Amino acid sequence: MNPSTESRGAAKRALLSLAIGSFGIGMTEFVVMGLLPDIATDLLPTLWASSPEDALSQAGWLISLYALGVVVGAPTIAGFVARFPRHRVMIALALALTVFNALTVVLPSFELVGASRFLAGLPHGAYFGIGALVAADVMGPGNRAKGVAFILTGLTIANVVGVPFGTFLGQQWGWRVAFGVVAGVFALATLCIAFFVPEHPGEPGRTMRAELRVFRIRQVWFALGVGAIGFGGFFAVYSYIAPVVTDIAGSPEWVVPIVLVLMGLGMTAGNLVGGHLADISVKRTLLLGLAVLAAVLVLLALLSFWIVSLAIMVFIVGFVSSVLSPTIQTRLMDVAEDNQSIAAALNHSALNIGNSLGAFLGGAVIAFGWGFTAPAWTGAALALAGLLIAVVSYRAEPVRTAQVRS
């Protein structure tokens, strides 16, 4: 599928169909963060009654389990399906997301809900990875980062509309209602992909063994480290934003969805800007973005005691983090040589290792009694660590190759 063989309207319908699925992924990944207190109250009532901090920390494992599913599923599914037609793969992935999120709605215990969250994470990376390849083909040469940014637009819009709306529904009528909406979004995506995404060939000669050769490339490991550790700083804050709003800024619970809207607006703007900046220079966008992310997380920790300043900093954190998202994806695709299918998916493994790491460390510092601003300081440290890895990566790259990729 390319601009010469598909009409502009058909290409737009195909990309919008894929974006509906990425909208659903944005909801299922992030809505749990605004509903952690509600989930902890419902699934861990005894622990919540004795220690809300410990209950919130344990509920944070639902975030980590979803992220673990992404980490496991992205390379294995993407490597296995690389030889199959991509439009059929996307239908299967959207259908799996529908079923696994529906399980979250009906399963009764914390342990079973945790299992469903792990299953829901499995198709995540492959969906974005293979969808990014389709989008990049549609956009054409010289616009790959813009194509990647387009497929991520559904995720960022989810943070403007879907996550706050789901959080509101969950607070009013129970957190399971929010996941019921998520399952419905994926069902719609499945139908739209089936009708509007035309045939798109895979790579018939590719095997899992061939795809796994990507792990022999040293720069791939550096790129994965940047995503896993540097981007973990964002998730350390986002995972526990609800108690920061209510306990630190002293605002009522209904303010949480508004703050999430601001985060989503920042992410949407940052994603679009990041696609353009990465097409100009991946290196400069990556290094400067990580440095700025560390700085704004420090400012968030210092300014979170007043809801107005907290809201402003949340918007900026969302913006900067989403500038990095298509940049990291493009960097990984640049260094992966001919292993594009698995590389595109591996980016989401890396980001969700960051999700899991950030949620875990953020929960740990809260459980240690360091307060709800402690995750922001932890996030700043992770962003600086990611910056260090990126600097080492570029220094280790041959000069001629680095010039081509900068």
XYZ file of C-alpha atoms in Angstrom:
406
model
C 0.000 0.000 0.000
C 1.468 3.375 -1.055
C 0.264 6.747 -2.307
C 0.597 5.650 -5.969
C -1.731 2.667 -5.649
C -4.197 3.785 -2.989
C -6.316 6.908 -3.109
C -5.759 9.538 -0.475
C -9.203 8.829 0.956
C -8.606 5.089 1.193
C -5.248 5.638 2.870
C -6.824 8.041 5.348
C -9.568 5.548 6.203
C -6.981 2.836 6.720
C -4.886 4.977 9.042
C -7.917 6.195 10.984
C -9.012 2.572 11.451
C -5.629 1.732 12.930
C -5.764 4.885 15.061
C -9.038 3.695 16.644
C -7.147 0.677 17.909
C -4.312 2.840 19.210
C -6.963 4.980 20.952
C -8.187 1.831 22.696
C -4.639 0.915 23.675
C -4.154 4.381 25.126
C -7.301 3.944 27.188
C -6.537 0.466 28.470
C -2.952 1.343 29.357
C -3.557 4.658 31.091
C -7.111 4.691 32.480
C -6.060 2.367 35.290
C -3.733 5.086 36.611
C -6.543 7.522 37.340
C -8.632 4.743 38.891
C -6.014 3.172 41.166
C -7.746 4.313 44.380
C -11.085 2.906 43.143
C -9.509 -0.393 42.057
C -7.614 -0.731 45.327
C -10.783 -0.059 47.333
C -12.755 -2.653 45.375
C -10.223 -5.459 44.936
C -8.112 -4.940 48.088
C -10.661 -3.739 50.679
C -8.932 -5.183 53.749
C -5.533 -3.736 52.857
C -7.101 -0.403 51.917
C -8.798 -0.183 55.330
C -5.509 -0.729 57.160
C -3.082 1.124 54.850
C -4.215 3.030 51.734
C -0.578 3.639 50.744
C 0.185 -0.094 50.714
C -3.041 -0.804 48.853
C -2.184 1.771 46.178
C 1.315 0.352 45.871
C -0.062 -3.184 45.400
C -2.708 -1.989 42.939
C 0.154 -0.489 40.937
C 1.111 -4.059 40.065
C -1.791 -4.031 37.584
C 0.154 -1.386 35.660
C 3.324 -3.443 35.864
C 1.580 -6.657 34.774
C 0.154 -4.960 31.682
C 3.598 -3.588 30.884
C 5.111 -7.054 31.367
C 2.615 -8.414 28.848
C 3.782 -5.823 26.337
C 7.425 -6.688 26.973
C 6.804 -10.402 26.432
C 4.333 -10.096 23.588
C 5.937 -7.437 21.400
C 9.025 -9.336 20.168
C 7.473 -12.805 20.199
C 4.275 -11.918 18.351
C 5.960 -9.492 15.930
C 8.675 -12.012 15.120
C 6.195 -14.826 14.599
C 3.770 -12.895 12.365
C 6.319 -11.004 10.225
C 5.718 -13.366 7.290
C 1.914 -13.015 7.330
C -0.139 -10.323 5.533
C -0.147 -7.318 7.820
C -3.821 -6.413 7.438
C -4.863 -9.885 8.653
C -2.436 -9.668 11.548
C -3.922 -6.331 12.588
C -7.446 -7.804 12.604
C -6.305 -10.685 14.820
C -4.508 -8.354 17.217
C -7.516 -6.023 17.528
C -9.790 -9.001 18.199
C -7.440 -10.306 20.905
C -7.418 -6.885 22.555
C -11.221 -6.917 22.554
C -11.426 -10.287 24.291
C -8.726 -9.721 26.894
C -10.096 -6.340 27.957
C -13.558 -7.854 28.242
C -12.065 -10.341 30.711
C -10.912 -7.447 32.901
C -14.547 -6.358 33.159
C -15.880 -9.680 34.446
C -13.110 -11.369 36.453
C -13.787 -11.105 40.208
C -10.467 -11.062 42.098
C -7.273 -9.003 42.128
C -5.209 -11.989 40.983
C -7.478 -12.792 38.025
C -7.750 -9.157 37.006
C -3.948 -9.058 37.112
C -3.828 -12.039 34.765
C -6.229 -10.343 32.361
C -4.083 -7.216 32.388
C -1.044 -9.290 31.446
C -2.981 -10.892 28.569
C -4.257 -7.499 27.398
C -0.672 -6.271 27.169
C 0.512 -9.103 24.905
C -0.807 -7.706 21.557
C 0.050 -4.078 22.378
C 3.577 -3.857 20.951
C 2.876 -5.889 17.836
C -0.190 -3.752 17.086
C 1.777 -0.522 17.257
C 4.864 -1.971 15.612
C 3.175 -3.456 12.567
C 0.735 -0.549 12.389
C 3.696 1.866 12.361
C 5.174 0.047 9.358
C 1.884 0.404 7.480
C 1.686 4.099 8.391
C 5.303 4.693 7.360
C 4.621 3.123 3.949
C 1.613 5.368 3.465
C 3.552 8.514 4.365
C 6.440 7.663 2.028
C 10.222 8.209 2.174
C 11.510 11.042 4.333
C 8.372 11.071 6.460
C 8.759 7.889 8.514
C 8.678 9.666 11.865
C 5.508 11.469 10.815
C 3.982 8.095 9.924
C 4.970 6.706 13.312
C 3.543 9.820 14.972
C 0.254 9.363 13.097
C -0.276 5.834 14.375
C 0.523 7.110 17.885
C -2.014 9.923 17.550
C -4.851 7.641 18.631
C -2.959 6.902 21.831
C -2.350 10.554 22.616
C -5.947 11.544 21.816
C -7.007 8.788 24.190
C -5.215 10.740 26.894
C -7.232 13.846 26.027
C -10.649 12.228 25.698
C -10.675 8.519 26.489
C -8.693 8.362 29.725
C -10.412 11.322 31.440
C -13.819 10.085 30.259
C -13.037 6.551 31.405
C -11.759 7.871 34.724
C -14.977 9.848 35.209
C -17.116 6.813 34.360
C -15.070 4.641 36.698
C -15.383 7.098 39.572
C -19.150 7.429 39.092
C -20.248 3.879 38.216
C -17.313 1.621 39.048
C -13.937 1.088 37.432
C -15.166 -1.970 35.463
C -17.427 0.292 33.381
C -14.327 2.058 32.057
C -12.886 -1.219 30.805
C -16.218 -2.131 29.254
C -15.896 1.012 27.126
C -12.338 -0.019 26.229
C -13.535 -3.426 25.009
C -16.156 -1.671 22.882
C -13.516 0.562 21.290
C -11.449 -2.471 20.315
C -14.513 -4.193 18.856
C -15.085 -1.118 16.668
C -11.419 -1.094 15.657
C -11.612 -4.748 14.638
C -14.537 -4.027 12.304
C -12.944 -0.896 10.821
C -9.640 -2.638 10.148
C -11.444 -5.540 8.496
C -13.348 -3.168 6.185
C -10.899 -0.335 5.518
C -7.311 -1.588 5.787
C -6.480 -3.067 2.369
C -4.206 -6.005 1.749
C -0.696 -5.313 2.908
C 1.901 -8.045 2.369
C 4.202 -9.258 5.079
C 7.664 -10.667 4.487
C 7.073 -14.307 3.470
C 10.739 -15.216 3.779
C 11.132 -13.979 7.333
C 11.358 -16.436 10.210
C 11.441 -15.980 13.954
C 15.112 -16.952 13.912
C 15.877 -14.265 11.340
C 13.949 -11.640 13.282
C 15.783 -12.456 16.507
C 19.082 -11.467 14.869
C 18.153 -7.922 15.804
C 19.425 -8.666 19.319
C 22.943 -9.076 17.953
C 23.087 -5.373 17.126
C 24.669 -3.393 19.961
C 22.954 -0.125 19.063
C 19.563 -1.828 19.366
C 20.323 -2.558 23.010
C 21.306 1.056 23.595
C 18.069 2.262 22.003
C 16.029 -0.158 24.112
C 17.824 1.085 27.217
C 16.970 4.684 26.420
C 13.291 3.796 26.075
C 13.133 1.481 29.075
C 14.968 3.691 31.563
C 14.647 7.232 30.234
C 10.936 6.986 29.478
C 10.371 5.275 32.825
C 10.652 8.716 34.382
C 7.356 9.727 32.798
C 5.545 6.627 34.044
C 6.847 7.043 37.587
C 4.824 10.260 37.731
C 1.829 9.350 35.579
C 1.119 6.131 37.479
C 0.436 8.024 40.711
C -0.940 11.325 39.451
C -4.337 10.793 41.129
C -3.052 10.915 44.739
C -0.808 13.878 43.861
C -3.894 15.826 42.768
C -5.990 14.867 45.797
C -3.446 14.518 48.618
C -0.666 16.949 47.672
C -2.553 19.674 45.792
C -5.593 19.174 48.049
C -8.105 19.095 45.188
C -11.311 17.017 45.084
C -11.442 13.763 43.154
C -13.363 15.286 40.230
C -10.294 17.381 39.376
C -8.299 14.246 38.477
C -9.950 13.793 35.026
C -9.304 17.474 34.254
C -5.616 17.071 35.041
C -5.568 13.947 32.862
C -7.066 15.979 30.000
C -4.211 18.463 30.331
C -1.702 15.614 30.319
C -3.355 14.239 27.190
C -3.335 17.621 25.449
C 0.364 17.917 26.151
C 0.980 14.392 24.861
C -0.993 15.021 21.667
C 0.883 18.232 20.895
C 4.231 16.674 21.810
C 3.646 13.636 19.611
C 2.982 15.789 16.534
C 5.941 18.074 17.239
C 8.176 15.088 17.983
C 7.448 13.530 14.586
C 8.573 16.706 12.821
C 11.634 17.228 15.029
C 12.770 13.620 14.671
C 12.590 13.879 10.869
C 14.941 16.878 11.176
C 17.363 15.330 13.690
C 16.772 12.226 15.780
C 19.950 12.773 17.778
C 19.293 16.353 18.867
C 15.636 15.654 19.623
C 16.490 12.601 21.724
C 19.281 14.153 23.785
C 17.585 17.492 24.393
C 14.233 15.826 25.081
C 15.622 13.618 27.845
C 17.437 16.538 29.483
C 14.290 18.678 29.441
C 12.174 15.798 30.771
C 14.456 15.465 33.805
C 14.234 19.196 34.457
C 10.440 19.437 34.228
C 9.982 16.435 36.517
C 12.044 18.223 39.167
C 9.873 21.307 38.711
C 6.731 19.191 39.019
C 7.949 17.816 42.355
C 8.610 21.343 43.611
C 5.400 22.931 42.307
C 2.806 20.207 42.903
C 1.473 21.740 46.134
C -0.711 24.223 44.180
C -3.205 22.819 41.685
C -2.588 25.549 39.070
C 1.165 25.043 38.949
C 0.664 21.268 39.089
C -1.674 21.430 36.096
C 0.817 23.499 34.093
C 3.674 21.128 34.851
C 1.548 18.071 34.031
C 0.864 19.544 30.575
C 4.584 20.195 30.015
C 5.559 16.707 31.203
C 3.042 15.197 28.775
C 4.376 17.362 25.929
C 8.059 16.564 26.477
C 7.512 12.838 27.007
C 5.539 12.544 23.769
C 8.186 14.405 21.798
C 10.432 11.521 22.814
C 8.041 8.714 21.846
C 8.258 8.837 18.000
C 11.920 9.858 18.343
C 12.850 6.703 20.245
C 10.800 4.616 17.791
C 12.611 6.143 14.814
C 16.022 5.707 16.437
C 15.324 2.023 17.011
C 14.171 1.535 13.418
C 17.300 3.366 12.211
C 19.688 1.013 13.992
C 17.787 -2.250 13.412
C 19.012 -2.695 9.817
C 16.607 -5.049 7.951
C 14.765 -6.197 11.090
C 12.056 -3.562 10.853
C 9.011 -5.565 11.966
C 10.450 -6.683 15.261
C 12.272 -3.376 15.805
C 9.064 -1.372 15.521
C 7.436 -3.647 18.100
C 10.462 -3.738 20.389
C 10.123 -0.016 20.967
C 6.903 -0.719 22.838
C 8.599 -3.447 24.844
C 11.172 -0.862 25.883
C 8.592 1.804 26.719
C 6.585 -0.669 28.762
C 9.630 -1.835 30.646
C 9.789 1.862 31.459
C 6.102 1.728 32.378
C 6.664 -1.207 34.701
C 9.897 0.182 36.133
C 8.427 3.629 36.687
C 5.260 2.259 38.305
C 7.271 -0.088 40.515
C 9.804 2.498 41.673
C 7.103 5.134 42.110
C 5.087 2.727 44.248
C 8.192 1.718 46.191
C 9.117 5.253 47.240
C 5.507 5.865 48.261
C 5.462 2.638 50.290
C 8.722 3.712 51.977
C 6.830 6.716 53.297
C 8.590 9.355 51.191
C 5.324 10.890 50.033
C 3.443 11.265 46.765
C 5.959 13.728 45.287
C 8.770 11.187 45.581
C 7.891 9.509 42.222
C 8.658 12.795 40.425
C 12.191 12.857 41.873
C 12.554 9.193 40.947
C 11.363 10.005 37.421
C 13.946 12.774 37.045
C 16.702 10.341 37.998
C 15.456 7.819 35.434
C 15.354 10.476 32.695
C 18.952 11.456 33.460
C 19.991 7.800 33.340
C 18.318 7.498 29.935
C 20.199 10.599 28.755
C 23.477 9.022 29.837
C 22.687 5.852 27.866
C 21.830 7.931 24.783
C 25.113 9.842 25.024
C 27.085 6.599 25.325
C 25.151 5.165 22.378
C 26.059 8.003 20.051
C 29.673 8.016 21.193
C 29.911 4.284 20.442
C 28.499 4.719 16.939
C 30.891 4.955 13.965
C 31.261 8.576 12.842
C 30.054 8.045 9.277
C 27.003 6.085 10.376
C 26.197 8.640 13.063
C 26.271 11.441 10.483
C 23.781 9.587 8.297
C 21.400 8.959 11.216
C 21.627 12.371 12.890
